[in-house]
CSV table of C-alpha atoms in Angstrom, one decimal:
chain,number,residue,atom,x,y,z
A,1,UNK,CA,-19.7,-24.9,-1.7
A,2,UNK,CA,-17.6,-24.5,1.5
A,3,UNK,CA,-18.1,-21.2,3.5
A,4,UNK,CA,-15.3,-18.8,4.7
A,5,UNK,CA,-14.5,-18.2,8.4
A,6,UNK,CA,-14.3,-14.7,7.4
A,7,UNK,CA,-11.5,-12.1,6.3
A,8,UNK,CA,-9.4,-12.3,9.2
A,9,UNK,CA,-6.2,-11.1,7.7
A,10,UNK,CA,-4.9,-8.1,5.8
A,11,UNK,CA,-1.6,-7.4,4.5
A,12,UNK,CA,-0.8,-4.0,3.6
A,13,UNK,CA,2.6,-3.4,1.5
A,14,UNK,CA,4.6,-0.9,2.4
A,15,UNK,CA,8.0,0.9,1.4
A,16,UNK,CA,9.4,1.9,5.0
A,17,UNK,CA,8.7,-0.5,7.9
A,18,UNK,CA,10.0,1.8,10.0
A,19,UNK,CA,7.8,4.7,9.3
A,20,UNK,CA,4.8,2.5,8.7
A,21,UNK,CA,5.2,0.1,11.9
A,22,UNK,CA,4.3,3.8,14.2
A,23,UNK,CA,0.9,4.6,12.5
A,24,UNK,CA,-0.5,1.2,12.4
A,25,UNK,CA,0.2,0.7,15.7
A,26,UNK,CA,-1.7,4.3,16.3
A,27,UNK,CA,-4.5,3.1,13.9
A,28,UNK,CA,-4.9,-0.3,15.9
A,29,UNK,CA,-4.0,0.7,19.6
A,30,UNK,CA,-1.7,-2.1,20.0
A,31,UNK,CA,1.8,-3.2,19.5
A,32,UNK,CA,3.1,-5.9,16.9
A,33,UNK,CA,2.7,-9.1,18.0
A,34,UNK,CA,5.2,-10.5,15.5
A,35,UNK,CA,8.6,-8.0,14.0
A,36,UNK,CA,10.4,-8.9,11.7
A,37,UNK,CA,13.0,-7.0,9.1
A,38,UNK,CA,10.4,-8.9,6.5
A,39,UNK,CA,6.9,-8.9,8.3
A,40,UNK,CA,5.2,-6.6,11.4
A,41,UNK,CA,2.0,-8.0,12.4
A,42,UNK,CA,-0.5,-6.8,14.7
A,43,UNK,CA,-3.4,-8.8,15.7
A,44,UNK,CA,-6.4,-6.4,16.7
A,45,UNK,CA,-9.4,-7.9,18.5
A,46,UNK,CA,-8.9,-11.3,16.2
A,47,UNK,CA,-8.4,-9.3,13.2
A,48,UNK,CA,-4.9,-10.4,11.5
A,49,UNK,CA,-3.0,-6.6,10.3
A,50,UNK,CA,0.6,-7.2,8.8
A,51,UNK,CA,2.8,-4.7,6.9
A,52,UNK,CA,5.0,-6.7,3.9
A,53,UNK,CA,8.1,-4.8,3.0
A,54,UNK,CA,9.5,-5.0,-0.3
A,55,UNK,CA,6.8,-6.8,-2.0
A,56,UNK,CA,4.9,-6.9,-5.4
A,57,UNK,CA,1.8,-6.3,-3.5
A,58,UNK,CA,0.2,-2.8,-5.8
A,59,UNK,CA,-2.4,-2.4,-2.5
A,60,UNK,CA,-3.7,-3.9,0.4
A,61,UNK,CA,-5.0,-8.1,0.1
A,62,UNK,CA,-7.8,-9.2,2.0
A,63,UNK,CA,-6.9,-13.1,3.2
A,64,UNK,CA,-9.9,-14.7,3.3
A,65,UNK,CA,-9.9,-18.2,6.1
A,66,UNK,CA,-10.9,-21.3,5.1
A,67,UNK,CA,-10.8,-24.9,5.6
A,68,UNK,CA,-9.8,-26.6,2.6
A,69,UNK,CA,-7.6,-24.4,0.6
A,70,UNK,CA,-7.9,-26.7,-2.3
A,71,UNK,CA,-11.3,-27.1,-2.1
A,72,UNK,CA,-11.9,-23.3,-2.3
A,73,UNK,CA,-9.4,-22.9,-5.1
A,74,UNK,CA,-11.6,-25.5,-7.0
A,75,UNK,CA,-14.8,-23.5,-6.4
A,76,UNK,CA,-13.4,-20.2,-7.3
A,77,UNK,CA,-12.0,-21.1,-10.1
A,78,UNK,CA,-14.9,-23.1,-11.3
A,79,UNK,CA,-16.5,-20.2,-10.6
A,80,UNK,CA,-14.4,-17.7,-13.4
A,81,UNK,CA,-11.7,-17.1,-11.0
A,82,UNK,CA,-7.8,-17.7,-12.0
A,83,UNK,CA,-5.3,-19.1,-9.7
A,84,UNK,CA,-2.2,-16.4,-9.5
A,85,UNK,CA,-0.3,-18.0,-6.5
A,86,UNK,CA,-0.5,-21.7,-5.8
A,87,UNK,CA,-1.1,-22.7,-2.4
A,88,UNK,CA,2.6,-22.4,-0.2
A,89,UNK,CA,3.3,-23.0,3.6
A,90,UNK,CA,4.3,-19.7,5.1
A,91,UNK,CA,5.4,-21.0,8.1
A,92,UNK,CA,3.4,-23.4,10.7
A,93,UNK,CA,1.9,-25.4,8.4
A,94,UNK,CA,-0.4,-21.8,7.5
A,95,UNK,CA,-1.1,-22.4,3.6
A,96,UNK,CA,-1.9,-19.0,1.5
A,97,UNK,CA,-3.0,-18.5,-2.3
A,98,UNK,CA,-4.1,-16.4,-4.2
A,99,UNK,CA,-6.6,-15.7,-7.1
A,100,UNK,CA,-8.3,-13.2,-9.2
A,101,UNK,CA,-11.7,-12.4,-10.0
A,102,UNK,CA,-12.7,-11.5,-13.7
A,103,UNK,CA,-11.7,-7.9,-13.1
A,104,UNK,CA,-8.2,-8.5,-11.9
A,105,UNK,CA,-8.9,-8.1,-8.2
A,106,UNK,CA,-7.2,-10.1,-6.1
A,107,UNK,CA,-9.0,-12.1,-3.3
A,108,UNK,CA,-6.5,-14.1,-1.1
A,109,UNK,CA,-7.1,-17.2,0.9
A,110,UNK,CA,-5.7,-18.9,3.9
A,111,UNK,CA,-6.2,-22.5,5.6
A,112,UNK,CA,-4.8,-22.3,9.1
A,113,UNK,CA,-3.2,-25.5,10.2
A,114,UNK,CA,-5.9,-28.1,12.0
């Protein structure tokens, strides 16, 4: 099995970017390093925090960083897991995915480009 570098991202959707963007920048004491109409992100001593407007996100995903996307897909689903969201670039050659467990949770899962 490969190993995860960690949870390093979280997106969080929300309705209004505008009224969200103020209190996360309160929660993390920092200003968005990326704004967008479609994305804010803050990045908060390493940790990866974006707000995703207009989304079918139900709650907050947890994007898990690994080395070998594929690979990891492979194990988790080998594993009982079920691929929702095939692998696609989101920009930079940044790959996300994501899958669910056996209760319907779903665990996300990023592969930086190398």
């Amino acid at each position: 099995m490969t190993s995860t570098q960690g949870a390093k991202t979280i997106l969080h959707p929300v309705t209004d970017l505008a009224k969200a963007k103020p209190v996360y920048a309160a929660l993390l004491g920092v200003e968005p390093m990326a704004d967008s109409p479609y994305y804010v992100g803050f990045d908060a001593e390493g940790q990866q925090i974006g707000l995703v407007p207009n989304s079918d996100m139900t709650a907050p995903i947890a994007y898990w960083h690994v080395g070998d996307i594929e690979a990891k897909i492979q194990e988790i689903t080998a594993a009982g897991g079920t691929l929702k969201d095939a692998p696609k670039d989101v920009g930079g050659g940044r790959l996300v995915a994501t899958l669910t467990d056996p209760d319907g949770n779903i665990l996300g899962i990023l592969q930086d480009p190398s």
